[in-house]
Coordinates of C-alpha atoms in Angstrom, one line a residue:
X1 CA -27.0 -57.5 4.8
X2 CA -29.4 -54.8 3.7
X3 CA -27.6 -52.8 6.4
X4 CA -24.0 -53.7 6.0
X5 CA -24.2 -53.4 2.0
X6 CA -25.7 -49.7 2.7
X7 CA -23.0 -49.8 5.4
X8 CA -20.2 -50.4 2.5
X9 CA -21.8 -47.8 0.3
X10 CA -22.6 -44.5 2.9
X11 CA -18.7 -45.1 3.1
X12 CA -17.7 -45.6 -0.1
X13 CA -19.9 -41.9 -0.8
X14 CA -18.7 -40.2 2.5
X15 CA -15.1 -41.4 0.4
X16 CA -15.7 -40.3 -3.2
X17 CA -16.9 -37.1 -0.8
X18 CA -13.2 -36.4 0.1
X19 CA -11.5 -37.0 -2.7
X20 CA -13.9 -34.5 -4.0
X21 CA -13.3 -31.1 -0.9
X22 CA -9.4 -32.5 -1.3
X23 CA -9.7 -31.9 -5.3
X24 CA -11.8 -29.3 -5.4
X25 CA -9.7 -27.6 -2.7
X26 CA -6.5 -28.1 -4.6
X27 CA -7.2 -26.6 -7.8
X28 CA -8.5 -23.6 -5.4
X29 CA -4.8 -24.0 -4.3
X30 CA -3.0 -24.4 -7.6
X31 CA -5.1 -21.3 -8.3
X32 CA -3.4 -19.7 -6.3
X33 CA -0.3 -20.0 -6.5
X34 CA -0.6 -19.0 -9.8
X35 CA -2.1 -15.7 -8.9
X36 CA 0.8 -13.7 -8.1
X37 CA 4.5 -13.4 -10.3
X38 CA 6.7 -12.8 -5.9
X39 CA 8.1 -15.3 -5.4
X40 CA 8.6 -14.5 -1.9
X41 CA 4.2 -14.9 -1.8
X42 CA 4.4 -18.3 -3.7
X43 CA 6.7 -19.8 -1.4
X44 CA 4.8 -18.5 1.8
X45 CA 1.4 -19.6 0.0
X46 CA 2.6 -23.0 -1.2
X47 CA 3.9 -24.1 2.7
X48 CA 0.5 -23.0 4.4
X49 CA -1.4 -25.0 1.4
X50 CA 0.4 -28.0 1.9
X51 CA 0.1 -28.0 6.1
X52 CA -3.3 -27.4 5.4
X53 CA -4.4 -29.6 3.1
X54 CA -1.6 -32.3 4.5
X55 CA -2.2 -31.6 8.0
X56 CA 1.2 -31.5 9.2
X57 CA 3.5 -28.9 11.8
X58 CA 5.7 -27.6 9.9
X59 CA 6.7 -27.6 5.8
X60 CA 9.6 -25.8 4.6
X61 CA 10.9 -25.1 0.8
X62 CA 14.9 -25.6 -0.5
X63 CA 15.7 -24.3 -3.8
X64 CA 19.3 -24.9 -5.9
X65 CA 21.9 -22.7 -6.0
X66 CA 22.5 -23.4 -9.2
X67 CA 26.7 -21.8 -8.3
X68 CA 26.5 -23.8 -5.2
X69 CA 25.6 -26.8 -6.7
X70 CA 24.0 -26.5 -2.9
X71 CA 20.1 -26.2 -1.5
X72 CA 18.8 -23.5 0.3
X73 CA 16.5 -22.3 2.6
X74 CA 14.4 -20.2 0.2
X75 CA 11.4 -20.4 3.3
X76 CA 10.5 -21.7 6.4
X77 CA 7.8 -21.5 8.9
X78 CA 8.0 -21.0 12.6
X79 CA 9.3 -18.2 14.2
X80 CA 13.3 -18.4 13.1
X81 CA 12.4 -19.5 9.4
X82 CA 15.5 -16.3 8.8
X83 CA 18.1 -17.6 10.1
X84 CA 16.9 -22.0 8.5
X85 CA 17.9 -20.0 5.5
X86 CA 21.2 -19.7 6.5
X87 CA 21.6 -23.1 6.7
X88 CA 22.1 -24.7 3.3
X89 CA 22.4 -28.7 2.3
X90 CA 24.3 -30.9 -0.3
X91 CA 23.2 -33.1 -2.4
X92 CA 23.1 -36.0 -0.1
X93 CA 23.4 -34.3 2.9
X94 CA 19.9 -35.1 4.5
X95 CA 16.2 -36.0 3.5
X96 CA 16.2 -33.0 1.1
X97 CA 19.9 -33.3 0.0
X98 CA 18.8 -37.1 -0.2
X99 CA 15.7 -36.6 -3.0
X100 CA 18.0 -33.5 -4.9
X101 CA 20.3 -36.7 -5.3
X102 CA 17.9 -39.0 -6.0
X103 CA 15.0 -36.7 -7.4
X104 CA 11.9 -38.5 -5.9
X105 CA 9.6 -38.3 -3.2
X106 CA 10.5 -39.4 0.4
X107 CA 8.9 -40.8 3.1
X108 CA 10.6 -41.3 6.9
X109 CA 7.7 -43.0 9.5
X110 CA 10.5 -42.1 12.0
X111 CA 13.7 -40.1 11.7
X112 CA 15.0 -41.5 14.4
X113 CA 15.8 -44.0 13.0
X114 CA 17.3 -43.2 9.4
X115 CA 20.8 -42.9 9.3
X116 CA 20.0 -40.0 6.2
X117 CA 18.0 -37.7 8.9
X118 CA 20.8 -34.3 9.5
X119 CA 19.8 -32.3 13.4
X120 CA 21.2 -29.7 11.4
X121 CA 16.9 -28.2 10.5
X122 CA 15.5 -28.8 13.9
X123 CA 19.1 -28.0 16.2
X124 CA 18.9 -24.1 14.5
X125 CA 15.5 -23.8 14.6
X126 CA 14.7 -25.7 18.1
X127 CA 12.2 -28.4 16.4
X128 CA 11.4 -32.1 16.8
X129 CA 10.8 -33.5 13.6
X130 CA 9.4 -37.3 13.9
X131 CA 8.5 -37.5 10.5
X132 CA 9.2 -36.2 7.6
X133 CA 7.7 -37.0 3.4
X134 CA 9.5 -34.7 1.1
X135 CA 8.7 -34.4 -2.5
X136 CA 11.2 -33.2 -5.5
X137 CA 10.4 -29.5 -7.0
X138 CA 11.5 -30.1 -10.8
X139 CA 10.6 -28.2 -14.1
X140 CA 10.4 -30.5 -16.8
X141 CA 13.5 -32.7 -16.1
X142 CA 15.8 -30.3 -14.2
X143 CA 15.1 -30.6 -10.3
X144 CA 15.6 -27.5 -9.2
X145 CA 14.8 -27.7 -5.4
X146 CA 12.4 -29.7 -2.6
X147 CA 9.6 -29.7 -0.5
X148 CA 9.2 -31.0 3.4
X149 CA 5.5 -31.5 5.0
X150 CA 6.8 -32.3 8.2
X151 CA 4.9 -34.2 11.4
X152 CA 0.6 -34.5 10.5
X153 CA -1.0 -32.9 13.6
X154 CA -2.9 -36.2 13.7
X155 CA 0.1 -38.5 15.1
X156 CA -0.3 -40.3 12.5
X157 CA 2.3 -41.5 9.3
X158 CA 2.3 -39.6 6.3
X159 CA 0.2 -42.0 3.5
X160 CA -0.3 -42.6 0.1
X161 CA -2.6 -39.3 -0.9
X162 CA -0.7 -37.8 0.8
X163 CA 2.4 -37.9 -0.6
X164 CA -0.1 -37.9 -4.4
X165 CA -0.7 -33.9 -2.8
X166 CA 2.5 -32.9 -2.3
X167 CA 3.6 -33.6 -5.6
X168 CA 0.4 -32.5 -7.0
X169 CA 1.4 -29.0 -5.7
X170 CA 5.0 -29.2 -5.7
X171 CA 4.9 -30.1 -9.8
X172 CA 2.4 -26.2 -10.2
X173 CA 4.8 -24.5 -7.4
X174 CA 7.6 -25.1 -9.3
X175 CA 5.8 -23.4 -12.1
X176 CA 5.1 -20.8 -10.1
X177 CA 8.9 -20.9 -9.1
X178 CA 10.0 -21.0 -12.7
X179 CA 7.5 -18.5 -13.9
X180 CA 8.7 -16.2 -10.9
X181 CA 11.8 -16.1 -11.4
X182 CA 11.7 -15.0 -15.3
X183 CA 10.2 -12.4 -14.9
X184 CA 12.5 -11.0 -12.0
X185 CA 15.2 -12.0 -14.1
X186 CA 13.3 -9.6 -16.6
X187 CA 12.4 -7.3 -14.5
X188 CA 16.1 -6.8 -13.3
X189 CA 16.9 -6.9 -17.0
X190 CA 14.0 -3.5 -16.6
X191 CA 15.5 -2.2 -13.9
X192 CA 19.2 -2.1 -15.3
X193 CA 18.3 -0.3 -18.5
X194 CA 16.5 1.9 -17.0
X195 CA 19.7 2.8 -14.1
X196 CA 21.8 2.6 -17.9
X197 CA 20.4 6.2 -19.2
X198 CA 19.9 7.3 -15.5
X199 CA 23.3 6.8 -16.0
X200 CA 23.4 8.7 -19.2
X201 CA 21.8 11.5 -18.1
X202 CA 24.0 12.4 -15.2
X203 CA 26.7 11.7 -17.2
X204 CA 26.5 15.4 -18.5
X205 CA 26.5 17.1 -15.8
X206 CA 30.2 15.4 -13.4
X207 CA 28.3 16.9 -9.9
X208 CA 24.9 14.6 -10.1
X209 CA 26.8 11.8 -10.5
X210 CA 24.9 9.5 -7.9
X211 CA 22.1 11.6 -7.4
X212 CA 19.5 8.9 -8.9
X213 CA 21.0 5.8 -7.1
X214 CA 20.4 7.9 -3.8
X215 CA 16.8 9.0 -5.0
X216 CA 15.8 5.5 -5.8
X217 CA 17.4 4.5 -1.9
X218 CA 15.9 7.6 -0.3
X219 CA 12.3 7.2 -2.1
X220 CA 12.3 3.5 -1.3
X221 CA 13.1 4.9 2.7
X222 CA 9.6 7.0 2.5
X223 CA 8.2 4.4 0.3
X224 CA 8.6 1.9 3.8
X225 CA 7.1 4.6 5.9
X226 CA 3.7 4.9 5.0
X227 CA 3.8 1.0 4.2
X228 CA 3.3 1.1 0.3
X229 CA 2.6 -2.0 -1.7
X230 CA 5.2 -3.9 -4.1
X231 CA 3.8 -2.5 -6.6
X232 CA 4.2 1.2 -5.8
X233 CA 7.7 0.6 -3.9
X234 CA 8.5 -0.6 -7.5
X235 CA 7.1 2.4 -9.3
X236 CA 8.7 4.8 -7.2
X237 CA 11.9 3.2 -7.5
X238 CA 11.0 4.0 -11.5
X239 CA 10.2 6.6 -11.1
X240 CA 13.9 8.1 -8.3
X241 CA 16.0 6.6 -11.7
X242 CA 13.6 8.0 -14.3
X243 CA 12.9 12.2 -12.3
X244 CA 15.4 14.5 -14.1
X245 CA 15.7 12.3 -17.4
X246 CA 13.9 15.2 -19.5
X247 CA 17.6 17.3 -18.8
X248 CA 18.1 15.4 -21.5
X249 CA 16.8 18.3 -23.1
X250 CA 18.4 21.3 -21.2
X251 CA 21.5 22.8 -23.0
X252 CA 24.8 21.5 -21.1
X253 CA 26.2 25.3 -21.1
X254 CA 22.4 26.2 -18.4
X255 CA 23.7 22.3 -16.0
X256 CA 26.4 23.1 -16.2
X257 CA 26.5 26.9 -15.3
X258 CA 28.7 28.0 -11.9
X259 CA 26.1 29.6 -10.6
X260 CA 22.3 30.0 -10.8
X261 CA 20.4 30.3 -13.6
X262 CA 19.2 34.0 -15.7
X263 CA 15.4 33.5 -16.0
X264 CA 15.2 33.2 -19.5
X265 CA 17.8 30.4 -18.1
X266 CA 14.9 28.6 -15.2
X267 CA 12.1 29.2 -18.0
X268 CA 13.9 25.8 -19.7
X269 CA 14.7 24.4 -16.6
X270 CA 11.0 24.2 -15.7
X271 CA 10.7 21.7 -18.9
X272 CA 12.7 19.0 -18.1
X273 CA 10.1 17.8 -16.7
X274 CA 6.9 18.3 -19.1
X275 CA 10.2 17.3 -21.6
X276 CA 10.8 14.1 -19.4
X277 CA 7.1 12.9 -20.1
X278 CA 7.6 13.2 -23.5
X279 CA 10.4 10.8 -23.9
X280 CA 9.6 8.1 -21.7
X281 CA 5.6 8.6 -22.4
X282 CA 6.1 5.8 -25.1
X283 CA 6.8 3.2 -22.9
X284 CA 3.8 1.3 -22.1
X285 CA 5.8 0.3 -18.5
X286 CA 6.6 3.7 -17.5
X287 CA 2.6 5.3 -17.4
X288 CA 2.6 4.5 -14.3
X289 CA 5.7 5.9 -12.9
X290 CA 4.9 8.9 -15.7
X291 CA 2.5 11.2 -12.7
X292 CA 6.2 10.9 -10.8
X293 CA 8.3 12.2 -13.5
X294 CA 6.4 15.5 -14.5
X295 CA 5.3 16.4 -10.8
X296 CA 8.5 16.1 -8.5
X297 CA 9.2 20.6 -8.7
X298 CA 5.1 20.8 -7.9
X299 CA 4.8 21.7 -4.3
X300 CA 2.5 21.0 -1.4
X301 CA 1.1 24.7 -1.1
X302 CA 0.4 25.6 -4.9
X303 CA 4.3 27.0 -5.4
X304 CA 5.4 24.4 -7.9
X305 CA 6.0 23.5 -11.5
X306 CA 4.5 23.0 -14.2
X307 CA 1.2 23.0 -13.0
X308 CA 0.5 24.0 -9.6
X309 CA -1.2 21.0 -8.2
X310 CA -0.7 21.1 -4.3
X311 CA -2.0 19.3 -1.5
X312 CA -3.1 16.0 -1.8
X313 CA -4.0 16.4 -5.7
X314 CA -0.1 16.1 -6.6
X315 CA 0.3 12.3 -6.4
X316 CA 2.1 10.4 -4.2
X317 CA 4.9 9.5 -5.1
X318 CA 5.6 12.7 -6.6
X319 CA 5.5 13.9 -3.0
X320 CA 8.0 11.6 -2.2
X321 CA 10.4 12.6 -5.2
X322 CA 9.7 16.4 -3.9
X323 CA 12.3 15.6 -0.7
X324 CA 14.0 13.5 -1.7
X325 CA 14.9 15.0 -4.6
X326 CA 15.3 18.6 -2.1
X327 CA 17.0 16.1 0.2
X328 CA 19.7 14.9 -1.9
X329 CA 20.1 18.9 -3.4
X330 CA 21.3 20.5 0.2
X331 CA 23.5 18.7 1.2
X332 CA 25.2 18.2 -2.5
X333 CA 28.4 20.2 -3.7
X334 CA 27.5 22.6 -5.9
X335 CA 31.5 24.4 -7.5
X336 CA 29.0 27.4 -6.5
X337 CA 28.5 25.6 -2.7
X338 CA 29.4 23.3 -0.4
X339 CA 26.5 21.2 0.8
X340 CA 24.4 21.2 4.1
X341 CA 25.6 19.3 7.1
X342 CA 22.6 16.1 7.1
X343 CA 21.4 17.9 10.7
X344 CA 20.7 21.2 9.1
X345 CA 19.2 19.9 6.2
X346 CA 17.0 18.1 8.2
X347 CA 15.5 21.2 9.6
X348 CA 14.3 22.4 6.8
X349 CA 12.6 19.1 5.5
X350 CA 10.5 20.4 10.0
X351 CA 10.5 24.0 8.5
X352 CA 9.1 23.6 5.0
X353 CA 6.7 20.5 6.3
X354 CA 2.6 21.0 5.0
X355 CA 4.4 24.0 3.2
X356 CA 6.7 22.4 0.4
X357 CA 6.8 18.8 1.3
X358 CA 4.7 16.7 2.4
X359 CA 3.9 16.5 6.1
X360 CA 3.9 12.1 6.2
X361 CA 5.6 12.6 3.8
X362 CA 8.8 14.3 5.1
X363 CA 8.3 11.9 8.9
X364 CA 8.4 8.7 7.1
X365 CA 12.2 10.0 5.7
X366 CA 12.7 11.3 9.1
X367 CA 12.2 8.0 11.3
X368 CA 14.3 6.2 9.6
X369 CA 16.7 8.8 9.0
X370 CA 19.5 6.2 10.4
X371 CA 18.9 4.9 7.8
X372 CA 20.2 7.7 5.4
X373 CA 24.1 6.8 5.0
X374 CA 25.7 10.4 4.8
X375 CA 25.9 11.6 1.4
X376 CA 28.9 12.9 0.9
X377 CA 30.6 9.0 2.1
X378 CA 28.5 8.2 -1.0
X379 CA 30.1 10.8 -3.8
X380 CA 31.7 13.5 -2.9
X381 CA 31.1 16.0 -5.0
X382 CA 27.5 15.7 -6.6
X383 CA 24.1 17.7 -6.2
X384 CA 21.4 17.7 -8.5

């Protein structure tokens, strides 16, 4: 009798330890999901954590497209995860559609025996779904999507504990997704405001129309080639759009002059990076952008301005903009000269590599030249 009691006690202790371990892992998972504001990262984390906590073969997250009133696969595990993003489900279609329509979890032990299951997803992924657990993603009473896990690795059925775990993870995930979306909306609004400023600068000179947008695009090509992290890409994007904001303080008679500026006019024009920093420095969100604005006319050999910096003493963000700014200037038309052919401009970048330009930035730009659309197709009359 005592032996049976001891065994019962051990089983209870083991069960409590298991629940404690799961609880701790769930808490860490929720903390991890809320550690970022990048939506794609959040979705990937949610799927990975769901697979680990519930021990499943695959998972996916569908979000609601408010305009279409349909669910789309925002993220999915597997090698064909990009293909699945093209699949849309109506409310009521498939397991996820049923969950979206009814707003409650659904566990199907054998999908082959349930008429609600659609083979559309399996056919796209080349996957075989045997069992599935799906729960709604909600913010208060508003459905924003559905989370699914598929096929337990041990072959067992999903149990109430699995449902509870996925619901808890989905509650935290829904909040993180909503937060990331709000952040993205604010970020998009901020970028739109920056674009408006860039457009205002270009309005002073009809020959610069489209320059800032091309700068943004070209600079991101280099960022990809250098494998820069997302934060640095975002800073670079803003710096490219705002690099010439200081030209607001340059008289139009100099900016619009048909010909090369005089020495006095050149001295005035060379002040625009400093003027740009003065304009932007009070905006806290742009502090990391200022080095690109201030130093984009520095040269790799130290013969640039305003501070005569050289080599890697020049901030990377400015070294990137120096390459794309010069390239766009060379290939753009001006009243007093026609833009160079792209091949000629690229040869010039190579010739000045290590002198005017950072060699790595030049190589990163030219190695991705298939992404460089003909400048004159973007804007027939443009320059810096």
